[in-house]
Coordinates of C-alpha atoms in Angstrom, one line a residue:
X1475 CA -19.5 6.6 17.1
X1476 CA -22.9 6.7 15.3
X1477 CA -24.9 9.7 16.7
X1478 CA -21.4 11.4 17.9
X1479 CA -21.5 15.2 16.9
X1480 CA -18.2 16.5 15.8
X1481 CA -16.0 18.5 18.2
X1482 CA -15.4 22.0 16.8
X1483 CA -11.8 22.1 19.0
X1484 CA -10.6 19.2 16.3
X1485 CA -7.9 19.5 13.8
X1486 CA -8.9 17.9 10.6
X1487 CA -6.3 15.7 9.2
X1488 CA -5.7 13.3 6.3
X1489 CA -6.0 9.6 6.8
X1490 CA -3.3 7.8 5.1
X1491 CA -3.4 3.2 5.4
X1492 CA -0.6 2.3 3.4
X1493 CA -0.9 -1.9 2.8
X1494 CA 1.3 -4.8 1.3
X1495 CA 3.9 -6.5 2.1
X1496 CA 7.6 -5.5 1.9
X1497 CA 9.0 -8.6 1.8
X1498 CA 6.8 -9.5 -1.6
X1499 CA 8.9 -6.8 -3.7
X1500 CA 6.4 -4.5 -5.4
X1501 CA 3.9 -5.4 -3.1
X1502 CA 5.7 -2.9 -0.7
X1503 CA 5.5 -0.1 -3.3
X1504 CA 1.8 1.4 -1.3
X1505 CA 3.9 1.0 2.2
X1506 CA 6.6 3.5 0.7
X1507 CA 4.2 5.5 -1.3
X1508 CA 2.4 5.8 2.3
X1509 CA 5.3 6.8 4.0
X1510 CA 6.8 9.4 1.0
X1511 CA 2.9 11.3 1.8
X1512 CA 2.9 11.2 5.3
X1513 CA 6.3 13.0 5.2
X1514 CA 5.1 15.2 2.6
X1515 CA 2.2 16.5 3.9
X1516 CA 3.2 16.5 7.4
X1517 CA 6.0 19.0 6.4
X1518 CA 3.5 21.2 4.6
X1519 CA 0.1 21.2 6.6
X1520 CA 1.1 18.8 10.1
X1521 CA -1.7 17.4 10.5
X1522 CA -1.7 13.4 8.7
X1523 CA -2.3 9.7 10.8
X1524 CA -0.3 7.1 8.7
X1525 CA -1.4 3.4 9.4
X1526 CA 0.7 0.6 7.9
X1527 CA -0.5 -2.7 7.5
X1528 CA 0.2 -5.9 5.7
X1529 CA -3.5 -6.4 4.6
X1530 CA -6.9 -4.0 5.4
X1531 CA -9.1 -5.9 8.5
X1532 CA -12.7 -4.5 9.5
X1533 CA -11.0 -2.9 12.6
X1534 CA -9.6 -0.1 10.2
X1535 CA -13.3 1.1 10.0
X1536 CA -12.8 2.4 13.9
X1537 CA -9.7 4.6 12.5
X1538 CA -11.7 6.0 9.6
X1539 CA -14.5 6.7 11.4
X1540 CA -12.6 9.0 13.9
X1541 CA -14.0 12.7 13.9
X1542 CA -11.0 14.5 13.0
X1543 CA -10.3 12.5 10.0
X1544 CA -11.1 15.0 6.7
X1545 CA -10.1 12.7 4.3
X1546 CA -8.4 8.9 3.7
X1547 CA -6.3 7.9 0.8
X1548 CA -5.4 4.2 0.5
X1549 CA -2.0 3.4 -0.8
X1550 CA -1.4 -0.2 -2.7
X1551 CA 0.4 -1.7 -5.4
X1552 CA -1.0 -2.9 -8.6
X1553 CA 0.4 -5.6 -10.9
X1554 CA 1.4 -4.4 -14.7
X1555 CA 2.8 -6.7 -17.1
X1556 CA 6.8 -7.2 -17.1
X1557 CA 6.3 -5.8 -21.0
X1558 CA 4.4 -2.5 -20.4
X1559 CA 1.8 -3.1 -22.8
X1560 CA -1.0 -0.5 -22.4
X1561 CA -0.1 -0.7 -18.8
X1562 CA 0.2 3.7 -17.2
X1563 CA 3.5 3.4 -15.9
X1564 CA 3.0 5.7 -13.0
X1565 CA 0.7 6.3 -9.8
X1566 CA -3.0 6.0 -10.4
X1567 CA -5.1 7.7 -7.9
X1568 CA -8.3 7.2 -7.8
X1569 CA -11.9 8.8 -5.9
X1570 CA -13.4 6.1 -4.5
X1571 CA -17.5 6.2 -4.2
X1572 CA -20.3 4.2 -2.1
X1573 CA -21.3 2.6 -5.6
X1574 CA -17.3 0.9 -5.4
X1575 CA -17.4 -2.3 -4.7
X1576 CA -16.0 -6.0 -5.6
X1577 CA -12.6 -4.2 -5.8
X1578 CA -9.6 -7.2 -6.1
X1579 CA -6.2 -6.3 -4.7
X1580 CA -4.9 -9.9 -3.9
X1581 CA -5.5 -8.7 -0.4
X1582 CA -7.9 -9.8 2.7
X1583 CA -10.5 -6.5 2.2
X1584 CA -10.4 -3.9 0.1
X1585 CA -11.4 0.0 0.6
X1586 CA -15.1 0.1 -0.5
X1587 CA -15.4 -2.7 2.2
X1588 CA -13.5 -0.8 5.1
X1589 CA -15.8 2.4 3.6
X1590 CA -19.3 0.1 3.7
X1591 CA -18.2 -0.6 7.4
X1592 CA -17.6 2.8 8.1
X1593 CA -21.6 3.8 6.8
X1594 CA -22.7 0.9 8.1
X1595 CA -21.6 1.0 11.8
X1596 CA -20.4 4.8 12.1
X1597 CA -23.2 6.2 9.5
X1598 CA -20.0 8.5 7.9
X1599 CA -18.7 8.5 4.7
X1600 CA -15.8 10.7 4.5
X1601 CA -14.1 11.6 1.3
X1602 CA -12.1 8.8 0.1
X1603 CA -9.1 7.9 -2.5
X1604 CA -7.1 4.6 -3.7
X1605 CA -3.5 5.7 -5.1
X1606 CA -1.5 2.5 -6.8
X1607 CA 1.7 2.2 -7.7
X1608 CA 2.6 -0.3 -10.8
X1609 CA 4.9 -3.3 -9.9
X1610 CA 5.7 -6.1 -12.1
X1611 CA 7.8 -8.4 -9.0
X1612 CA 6.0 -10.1 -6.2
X1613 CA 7.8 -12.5 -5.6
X1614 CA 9.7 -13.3 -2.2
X1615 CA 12.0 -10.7 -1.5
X1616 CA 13.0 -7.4 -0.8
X1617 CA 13.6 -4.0 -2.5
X1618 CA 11.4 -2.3 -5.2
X1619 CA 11.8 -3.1 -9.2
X1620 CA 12.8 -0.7 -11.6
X1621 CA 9.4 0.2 -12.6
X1622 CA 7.8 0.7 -8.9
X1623 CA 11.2 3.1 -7.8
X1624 CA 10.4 5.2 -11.2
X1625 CA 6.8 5.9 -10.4
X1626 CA 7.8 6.4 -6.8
X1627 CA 9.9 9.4 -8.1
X1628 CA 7.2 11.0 -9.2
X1629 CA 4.3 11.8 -6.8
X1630 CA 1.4 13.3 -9.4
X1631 CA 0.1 16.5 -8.4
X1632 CA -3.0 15.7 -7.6
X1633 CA -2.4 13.2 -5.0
X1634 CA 0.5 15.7 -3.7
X1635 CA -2.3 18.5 -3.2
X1636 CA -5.0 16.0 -1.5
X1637 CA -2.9 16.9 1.3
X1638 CA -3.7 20.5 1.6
X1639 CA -7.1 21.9 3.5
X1640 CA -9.7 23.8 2.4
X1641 CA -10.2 27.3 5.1
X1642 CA -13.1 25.0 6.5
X1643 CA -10.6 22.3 7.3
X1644 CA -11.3 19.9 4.3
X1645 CA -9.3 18.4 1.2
X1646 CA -10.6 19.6 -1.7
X1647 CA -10.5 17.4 -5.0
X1648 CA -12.5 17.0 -7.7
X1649 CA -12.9 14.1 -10.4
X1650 CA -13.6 14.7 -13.9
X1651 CA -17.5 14.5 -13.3
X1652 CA -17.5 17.7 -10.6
X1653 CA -18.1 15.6 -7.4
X1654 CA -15.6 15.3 -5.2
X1655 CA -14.8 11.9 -2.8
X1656 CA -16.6 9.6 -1.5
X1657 CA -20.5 10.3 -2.8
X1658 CA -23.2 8.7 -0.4

């Protein structure tokens, strides 16, 4: 809640919102990929919320705001081409900042929205990331392609160590400017 101090007696933890939809093929790769890091870092530091959703709404903003969240990482799919191309094959994870915006997933909202919301109505703006995982198959059905279950078996280190806290309680991560996050 906008003025709301932050209780010292709180755990920081990782924010994870997996969305697609698992009955679109690939577009259930960010729901997995959600899933593999909640179990991940729950195993190694405990302390992870994992929201699954078909598509991001406005109300998310109320779960990001919270004041023990340290840190949110968005999980999705992204389409590649069938032929590779100059495609990256595997998971992109990326720091999102306030300057993000216009972002097109082929979804409702996208995570610079649900982060203006959150400095709009909460006046927070919490370290933030968008991790993708390459599919090439959206059409109806189920099950993962070939190319979304081979990035899948290969988490990257970084996002694997957003996971981990800082002594003050934090996730440490740094882009290849110096700045870390979500920059306000």
């Amino acid at each position: 809640m906008p003025g709301r101090r932050k209780d010292p007696g709180l755990t920081p933890m990782m924010l994870i919102i997996a969305w697609g939809n698992p009955l679109r093929r690939d577009d259930g790769a960010g729901l997995r990929l959600g899933e593999m890091l909640e179990r991940l870092w729950r195993e190694r530091d405990g302390d992870v919320l994992h929201i699954a959703v078909h598509q991001l709404t406005p109300e998310l903003a109320e779960d990001v705001a919270r004041d023990d969240v340290s840190g949110i990482v968005f999980t999705d799919a992204r389409v590649i081409s069938a032929e590779g191309g100059n495609a990256q094959p595997g998971i992109r994870v990326h720091p999102l900042s306030a300057k993000s915006r216009a972002l097109v997933f082929g979804h409702g909202l996208d995570p610079a929205t649900i982060m203006a919301c959150v400095r709009l109505l909460y006046h927070k703006a919490p370290p933030v990331w968008l991790a993708t995982v390459p599919g090439v198959d959206f059409n109806h059905g189920e099950g993962l392609s070939e190319t979304a279950e081979k990035a899948l078996s290969s988490i990257p280190e970084r996002l694997r160590d957003l996971g981990k806290k800082t002594v003050a309680g934090a996730p440490v991560m740094r882009n290849s400017r110096g700045s870390g996050g979500l920059v306000s």
